[in-house]
mmCIF file of C-alpha atoms in Angstrom:
data_model
loop_
_atom_site.group_PDB
_atom_site.id
_atom_site.type_symbol
_atom_site.label_atom_id
_atom_site.label_comp_id
_atom_site.label_asym_id
_atom_site.label_seq_id
_atom_site.Cartn_x
_atom_site.Cartn_y
_atom_site.Cartn_z
ATOM 1 C CA UNK A 125 -14.466 -25.598 -21.824
ATOM 2 C CA UNK A 126 -17.897 -23.957 -21.796
ATOM 3 C CA UNK A 127 -18.191 -20.344 -20.798
ATOM 4 C CA UNK A 128 -19.858 -21.142 -17.428
ATOM 5 C CA UNK A 129 -17.073 -23.658 -16.563
ATOM 6 C CA UNK A 130 -14.438 -21.160 -17.441
ATOM 7 C CA UNK A 131 -16.051 -18.404 -15.400
ATOM 8 C CA UNK A 132 -16.303 -20.698 -12.416
ATOM 9 C CA UNK A 133 -12.621 -21.572 -12.765
ATOM 10 C CA UNK A 134 -11.689 -17.916 -13.118
ATOM 11 C CA UNK A 135 -13.619 -17.091 -9.967
ATOM 12 C CA UNK A 136 -11.804 -19.822 -8.029
ATOM 13 C CA UNK A 137 -8.373 -18.550 -9.378
ATOM 14 C CA UNK A 138 -9.094 -14.962 -8.443
ATOM 15 C CA UNK A 139 -10.196 -16.067 -4.908
ATOM 16 C CA UNK A 140 -7.021 -18.070 -4.489
ATOM 17 C CA UNK A 141 -4.489 -15.565 -5.839
ATOM 18 C CA UNK A 142 -6.135 -12.348 -4.661
ATOM 19 C CA UNK A 143 -5.536 -10.562 -8.020
ATOM 20 C CA UNK A 144 -5.006 -11.724 -11.560
ATOM 21 C CA UNK A 145 -4.537 -9.808 -14.813
ATOM 22 C CA UNK A 146 -6.637 -10.165 -17.994
ATOM 23 C CA UNK A 147 -3.381 -11.043 -19.861
ATOM 24 C CA UNK A 148 -2.624 -13.907 -17.486
ATOM 25 C CA UNK A 149 -6.169 -15.218 -17.658
ATOM 26 C CA UNK A 150 -6.055 -15.048 -21.518
ATOM 27 C CA UNK A 151 -2.930 -17.199 -21.545
ATOM 28 C CA UNK A 152 -4.133 -19.635 -18.899
ATOM 29 C CA UNK A 153 -7.421 -20.413 -20.608
ATOM 30 C CA UNK A 154 -6.283 -20.001 -24.250
ATOM 31 C CA UNK A 155 -8.937 -17.385 -25.068
ATOM 32 C CA UNK A 156 -8.744 -13.799 -26.243
ATOM 33 C CA UNK A 157 -8.537 -10.861 -23.837
ATOM 34 C CA UNK A 158 -11.923 -9.745 -25.085
ATOM 35 C CA UNK A 159 -13.380 -13.027 -23.957
ATOM 36 C CA UNK A 160 -11.711 -12.774 -20.535
ATOM 37 C CA UNK A 161 -13.183 -9.222 -20.099
ATOM 38 C CA UNK A 162 -16.662 -10.561 -20.935
ATOM 39 C CA UNK A 163 -16.200 -13.374 -18.342
ATOM 40 C CA UNK A 164 -15.066 -10.861 -15.735
ATOM 41 C CA UNK A 165 -18.031 -8.636 -16.533
ATOM 42 C CA UNK A 166 -20.391 -11.528 -15.823
ATOM 43 C CA UNK A 167 -18.647 -12.359 -12.573
ATOM 44 C CA UNK A 168 -18.621 -8.753 -11.530
ATOM 45 C CA UNK A 169 -22.387 -8.444 -12.075
ATOM 46 C CA UNK A 170 -22.805 -11.556 -9.900
ATOM 47 C CA UNK A 171 -20.773 -9.915 -7.123
ATOM 48 C CA UNK A 172 -18.128 -12.702 -7.225
ATOM 49 C CA UNK A 173 -15.196 -10.606 -8.409
ATOM 50 C CA UNK A 174 -14.532 -6.895 -8.892
ATOM 51 C CA UNK A 175 -13.020 -5.652 -12.053
ATOM 52 C CA UNK A 176 -9.989 -3.350 -11.581
ATOM 53 C CA UNK A 177 -7.571 -1.841 -14.118
ATOM 54 C CA UNK A 178 -6.075 -4.675 -16.106
ATOM 55 C CA UNK A 179 -7.709 -7.538 -14.238
ATOM 56 C CA UNK A 180 -9.853 -8.552 -11.286
ATOM 57 C CA UNK A 181 -9.762 -8.972 -7.559
ATOM 58 C CA UNK A 182 -12.078 -10.814 -5.145
ATOM 59 C CA UNK A 183 -15.256 -8.927 -4.288
ATOM 60 C CA UNK A 184 -14.064 -8.757 -0.715
ATOM 61 C CA UNK A 185 -10.920 -6.863 -1.774
ATOM 62 C CA UNK A 186 -12.982 -3.710 -2.273
ATOM 63 C CA UNK A 187 -14.100 -2.786 1.184
ATOM 64 C CA UNK A 188 -14.563 0.150 3.555
ATOM 65 C CA UNK A 189 -13.419 -1.885 6.600
ATOM 66 C CA UNK A 190 -9.937 -2.401 8.008
ATOM 67 C CA UNK A 191 -8.407 -4.802 10.498
ATOM 68 C CA UNK A 192 -6.817 -3.488 13.664
ATOM 69 C CA UNK A 193 -3.116 -3.210 14.407
ATOM 70 C CA UNK A 194 -3.036 -6.396 16.452
ATOM 71 C CA UNK A 195 -4.524 -8.438 13.586
ATOM 72 C CA UNK A 196 -2.300 -6.887 10.961
ATOM 73 C CA UNK A 197 0.906 -7.197 12.977
ATOM 74 C CA UNK A 198 1.138 -10.955 12.275
ATOM 75 C CA UNK A 199 -0.205 -10.912 8.758
ATOM 76 C CA UNK A 200 2.587 -11.506 6.139
ATOM 77 C CA UNK A 201 5.100 -10.848 8.915
ATOM 78 C CA UNK A 202 8.079 -12.287 7.038
ATOM 79 C CA UNK A 203 7.462 -10.087 4.016
ATOM 80 C CA UNK A 204 6.962 -7.049 6.134
ATOM 81 C CA UNK A 205 10.275 -7.639 7.967
ATOM 82 C CA UNK A 206 12.069 -7.854 4.550
ATOM 83 C CA UNK A 207 10.392 -4.756 3.287
ATOM 84 C CA UNK A 208 11.343 -2.779 6.342
ATOM 85 C CA UNK A 209 14.965 -3.936 6.046
ATOM 86 C CA UNK A 210 15.150 -2.899 2.410
ATOM 87 C CA UNK A 211 13.601 0.513 3.186
ATOM 88 C CA UNK A 212 16.558 1.340 5.454
ATOM 89 C CA UNK A 213 18.465 2.225 2.266
ATOM 90 C CA UNK A 214 16.157 5.098 1.691
ATOM 91 C CA UNK A 215 16.758 6.859 4.979
ATOM 92 C CA UNK A 216 18.176 10.369 4.534
ATOM 93 C CA UNK A 217 21.839 11.009 5.417
ATOM 94 C CA UNK A 218 22.807 11.892 8.926
ATOM 95 C CA UNK A 219 21.179 15.167 9.945
ATOM 96 C CA UNK A 220 18.244 14.616 7.592
ATOM 97 C CA UNK A 221 14.527 14.441 8.257
ATOM 98 C CA UNK A 222 11.777 11.927 7.625
ATOM 99 C CA UNK A 223 8.044 11.356 8.335
ATOM 100 C CA UNK A 224 6.988 7.857 9.298
ATOM 101 C CA UNK A 225 3.402 6.972 8.659
ATOM 102 C CA UNK A 226 1.467 4.788 11.015
ATOM 103 C CA UNK A 227 1.379 1.069 10.084
ATOM 104 C CA UNK A 228 2.820 -2.311 10.934
ATOM 105 C CA UNK A 229 5.416 -2.265 8.179
ATOM 106 C CA UNK A 230 6.535 1.252 8.962
ATOM 107 C CA UNK A 231 6.644 0.145 12.582
ATOM 108 C CA UNK A 232 9.070 -2.536 11.649
ATOM 109 C CA UNK A 233 11.228 0.126 9.932
ATOM 110 C CA UNK A 234 11.175 2.172 13.143
ATOM 111 C CA UNK A 235 12.326 -0.871 15.103
ATOM 112 C CA UNK A 236 15.413 -1.108 12.856
ATOM 113 C CA UNK A 237 16.590 2.454 13.502
ATOM 114 C CA UNK A 238 19.876 2.570 15.472
ATOM 115 C CA UNK A 239 21.562 5.166 17.495
ATOM 116 C CA UNK A 240 24.331 5.796 14.967
ATOM 117 C CA UNK A 241 22.383 8.222 12.773
ATOM 118 C CA UNK A 242 21.140 11.710 13.636
ATOM 119 C CA UNK A 243 17.634 12.026 12.301
ATOM 120 C CA UNK A 244 14.635 14.263 12.785
ATOM 121 C CA UNK A 245 11.654 11.956 12.728
ATOM 122 C CA UNK A 246 8.029 13.007 12.568
ATOM 123 C CA UNK A 247 5.229 10.495 13.140
ATOM 124 C CA UNK A 248 1.525 10.252 13.945
ATOM 125 C CA UNK A 249 1.853 6.725 15.251
ATOM 126 C CA UNK A 250 1.693 6.121 19.037
ATOM 127 C CA UNK A 251 3.458 2.777 18.838
ATOM 128 C CA UNK A 252 6.225 4.167 16.585
ATOM 129 C CA UNK A 253 6.714 7.206 18.813
ATOM 130 C CA UNK A 254 7.139 4.903 21.865
ATOM 131 C CA UNK A 255 9.584 2.704 19.994
ATOM 132 C CA UNK A 256 11.772 5.608 18.721
ATOM 133 C CA UNK A 257 11.718 7.842 21.795
ATOM 134 C CA UNK A 258 14.612 6.132 23.612
ATOM 135 C CA UNK A 259 16.983 6.484 20.641
ATOM 136 C CA UNK A 260 19.500 9.242 21.474
ATOM 137 C CA UNK A 261 20.236 10.138 17.853
ATOM 138 C CA UNK A 262 16.617 10.741 16.905
ATOM 139 C CA UNK A 263 14.970 14.148 17.309
ATOM 140 C CA UNK A 264 11.398 12.919 17.615
ATOM 141 C CA UNK A 265 8.362 14.997 16.771
ATOM 142 C CA UNK A 266 4.884 13.550 17.423
ATOM 143 C CA UNK A 267 1.813 14.868 15.641
ATOM 144 C CA UNK A 268 -1.116 15.571 17.823
ATOM 145 C CA UNK A 269 -4.811 14.899 17.274
ATOM 146 C CA UNK A 270 -7.456 12.316 17.825
ATOM 147 C CA UNK A 271 -5.938 8.856 18.076
ATOM 148 C CA UNK A 272 -7.838 6.188 16.164
ATOM 149 C CA UNK A 273 -8.056 2.946 18.066
ATOM 150 C CA UNK A 274 -7.917 0.851 14.910
ATOM 151 C CA UNK A 275 -4.548 2.159 13.788
ATOM 152 C CA UNK A 276 -3.297 3.916 16.864
ATOM 153 C CA UNK A 277 -2.562 6.904 14.686
ATOM 154 C CA UNK A 278 -3.258 10.617 15.360
ATOM 155 C CA UNK A 279 -5.621 12.168 12.857
ATOM 156 C CA UNK A 280 -7.619 15.343 12.519
ATOM 157 C CA UNK A 281 -7.063 19.114 12.246
ATOM 158 C CA UNK A 282 -4.100 19.267 14.638
ATOM 159 C CA UNK A 283 -2.078 16.701 12.716
ATOM 160 C CA UNK A 284 -2.903 18.276 9.360
ATOM 161 C CA UNK A 285 -2.012 21.810 10.606
ATOM 162 C CA UNK A 286 1.385 20.597 11.852
ATOM 163 C CA UNK A 287 2.169 18.842 8.584
ATOM 164 C CA UNK A 288 1.158 21.917 6.534
ATOM 165 C CA UNK A 289 4.269 23.759 7.743
ATOM 166 C CA UNK A 290 6.716 20.889 7.409
ATOM 167 C CA UNK A 291 9.174 19.952 4.673
ATOM 168 C CA UNK A 292 11.022 16.586 5.167
ATOM 169 C CA UNK A 293 13.553 14.747 3.061
ATOM 170 C CA UNK A 294 11.660 11.418 2.897
ATOM 171 C CA UNK A 295 8.186 10.203 3.660
ATOM 172 C CA UNK A 296 7.784 6.478 4.466
ATOM 173 C CA UNK A 297 4.092 5.801 3.742
ATOM 174 C CA UNK A 298 2.016 2.670 4.362
ATOM 175 C CA UNK A 299 -1.169 1.896 2.455
ATOM 176 C CA UNK A 300 -4.091 -0.468 2.641
ATOM 177 C CA UNK A 301 -4.316 -0.764 -1.131
ATOM 178 C CA UNK A 302 -2.535 0.285 -4.351
ATOM 179 C CA UNK A 303 -3.961 0.246 -7.922
ATOM 180 C CA UNK A 304 -3.158 1.880 -11.181
ATOM 181 C CA UNK A 305 -6.592 3.611 -11.415
ATOM 182 C CA UNK A 306 -7.217 4.551 -7.784
ATOM 183 C CA UNK A 307 -3.633 5.142 -6.573
ATOM 184 C CA UNK A 308 -2.985 4.608 -2.833
ATOM 185 C CA UNK A 309 -6.107 4.188 -0.774
ATOM 186 C CA UNK A 310 -7.356 3.507 2.721
ATOM 187 C CA UNK A 311 -10.792 2.977 4.242
ATOM 188 C CA UNK A 312 -10.901 6.018 6.602
ATOM 189 C CA UNK A 313 -11.169 9.600 5.320
ATOM 190 C CA UNK A 314 -9.386 11.185 8.349
ATOM 191 C CA UNK A 315 -6.482 8.709 8.001
ATOM 192 C CA UNK A 316 -6.324 9.394 4.266
ATOM 193 C CA UNK A 317 -6.073 13.197 4.882
ATOM 194 C CA UNK A 318 -3.049 12.738 7.095
ATOM 195 C CA UNK A 319 -1.392 10.397 4.649
ATOM 196 C CA UNK A 320 -2.068 12.878 1.827
ATOM 197 C CA UNK A 321 -0.476 15.679 3.878
ATOM 198 C CA UNK A 322 2.582 13.496 4.603
ATOM 199 C CA UNK A 323 3.063 12.810 0.854
ATOM 200 C CA UNK A 324 2.735 16.486 0.127
ATOM 201 C CA UNK A 325 5.339 17.627 2.706
ATOM 202 C CA UNK A 326 8.041 15.262 1.495
ATOM 203 C CA UNK A 327 10.715 15.643 -1.195
ATOM 204 C CA UNK A 328 10.843 11.896 -1.754
ATOM 205 C CA UNK A 329 8.051 9.427 -1.117
ATOM 206 C CA UNK A 330 8.786 5.794 -0.329
ATOM 207 C CA UNK A 331 5.786 3.421 -0.043
ATOM 208 C CA UNK A 332 6.104 0.242 2.039
ATOM 209 C CA UNK A 333 3.508 -2.283 0.990
ATOM 210 C CA UNK A 334 3.489 -6.044 0.692
ATOM 211 C CA UNK A 335 2.291 -7.500 -2.577
ATOM 212 C CA UNK A 336 -1.163 -8.435 -1.276
ATOM 213 C CA UNK A 337 -2.041 -4.689 -1.290
ATOM 214 C CA UNK A 338 -1.276 -4.278 -4.997
ATOM 215 C CA UNK A 339 -4.343 -4.377 -7.322
ATOM 216 C CA UNK A 340 -6.716 -3.674 -4.385
ATOM 217 C CA UNK A 341 -8.782 -0.496 -3.907
ATOM 218 C CA UNK A 342 -10.240 0.940 -0.752
ATOM 219 C CA UNK A 343 -12.718 3.738 -0.201
ATOM 220 C CA UNK A 344 -10.596 6.843 -0.113
ATOM 221 C CA UNK A 345 -7.651 7.621 -2.409
ATOM 222 C CA UNK A 346 -4.909 9.769 -0.825
ATOM 223 C CA UNK A 347 -2.233 9.789 -3.512
ATOM 224 C CA UNK A 348 -1.822 9.274 -7.258
ATOM 225 C CA UNK A 349 0.895 7.034 -8.542
ATOM 226 C CA UNK A 350 2.774 10.010 -9.883
ATOM 227 C CA UNK A 351 3.246 11.134 -6.253
ATOM 228 C CA UNK A 352 5.277 7.959 -5.498
ATOM 229 C CA UNK A 353 9.005 7.737 -6.094
ATOM 230 C CA UNK A 354 9.680 4.219 -4.698
ATOM 231 C CA UNK A 355 7.649 1.178 -3.851
ATOM 232 C CA UNK A 356 9.284 -1.383 -1.611
ATOM 233 C CA UNK A 357 7.405 -4.712 -1.735
ATOM 234 C CA UNK A 358 8.015 -8.427 -1.753
ATOM 235 C CA UNK A 359 8.818 -11.024 -4.442
ATOM 236 C CA UNK A 360 5.181 -12.214 -4.797
ATOM 237 C CA UNK A 361 4.345 -9.129 -6.907
ATOM 238 C CA UNK A 362 2.956 -10.089 -10.361
ATOM 239 C CA UNK A 363 5.220 -9.290 -13.243
ATOM 240 C CA UNK A 364 2.435 -7.385 -14.950
ATOM 241 C CA UNK A 365 1.879 -5.225 -11.857
ATOM 242 C CA UNK A 366 5.595 -4.510 -11.564
ATOM 243 C CA UNK A 367 5.805 -3.493 -15.204
ATOM 244 C CA UNK A 368 2.705 -1.241 -14.945
ATOM 245 C CA UNK A 369 4.174 0.478 -11.879
ATOM 246 C CA UNK A 370 7.574 0.912 -13.552
ATOM 247 C CA UNK A 371 5.886 2.282 -16.620
ATOM 248 C CA UNK A 372 4.251 4.856 -14.321
ATOM 249 C CA UNK A 373 7.709 6.092 -13.254
ATOM 250 C CA UNK A 374 7.925 4.214 -9.921
ATOM 251 C CA UNK A 375 11.082 2.527 -8.820
ATOM 252 C CA UNK A 376 9.964 -0.952 -7.653
ATOM 253 C CA UNK A 377 12.211 -2.526 -5.122
ATOM 254 C CA UNK A 378 11.849 -6.212 -4.286
ATOM 255 C CA UNK A 379 12.801 -7.022 -0.709
#
């Protein structure tokens, strides 16, 4: 196979799979990792793929835009349901406290909360607050601030000031993207600031993210990988990604 043919094939493979590692490409095409990196460099310069730590993602994966809640609610819904169910195991004991980040997967976790557990729950999400408010066992605290229409999450100085004085047992965090080099990231700086404060105020950080988020990078990083204790994801995660995350001290749970 000529270099141009291989590069075209690689571009198609990255587009189909969303992310692929240098090691996997080396095996698939029977070439050295150095050759793969040169191919990816060519494709990166052409704007077809974007090189990330250990591999490549489609050029469209690196973006400053984000879909709204309505669009994301039905994307990979089955995987998100499984992730939310698995995340229940990380709720604090009765009488504990948790912060629940805005997001469609964290929203599914909120929907699974019952009335049999006393829990102090802090959230900046309008939909999550509405869902949890009727639960008699939950002491609900809602962060104030400007509500972003895209995510229906409160952001800004009021939310940050409230989080500054809090200490909770567990933070359940959503993310738009997760990579080795850029950590957890999201397109909006105000949203990133609140997520960063949520991570900081928690004794234990559990990230809920389906595998399509892994290997992607967005504009603003809000947490390094060493800030994460647990990642709950789905079975489509690449073996190389799982190993890299585990090597960084993260417990990876497959829902």
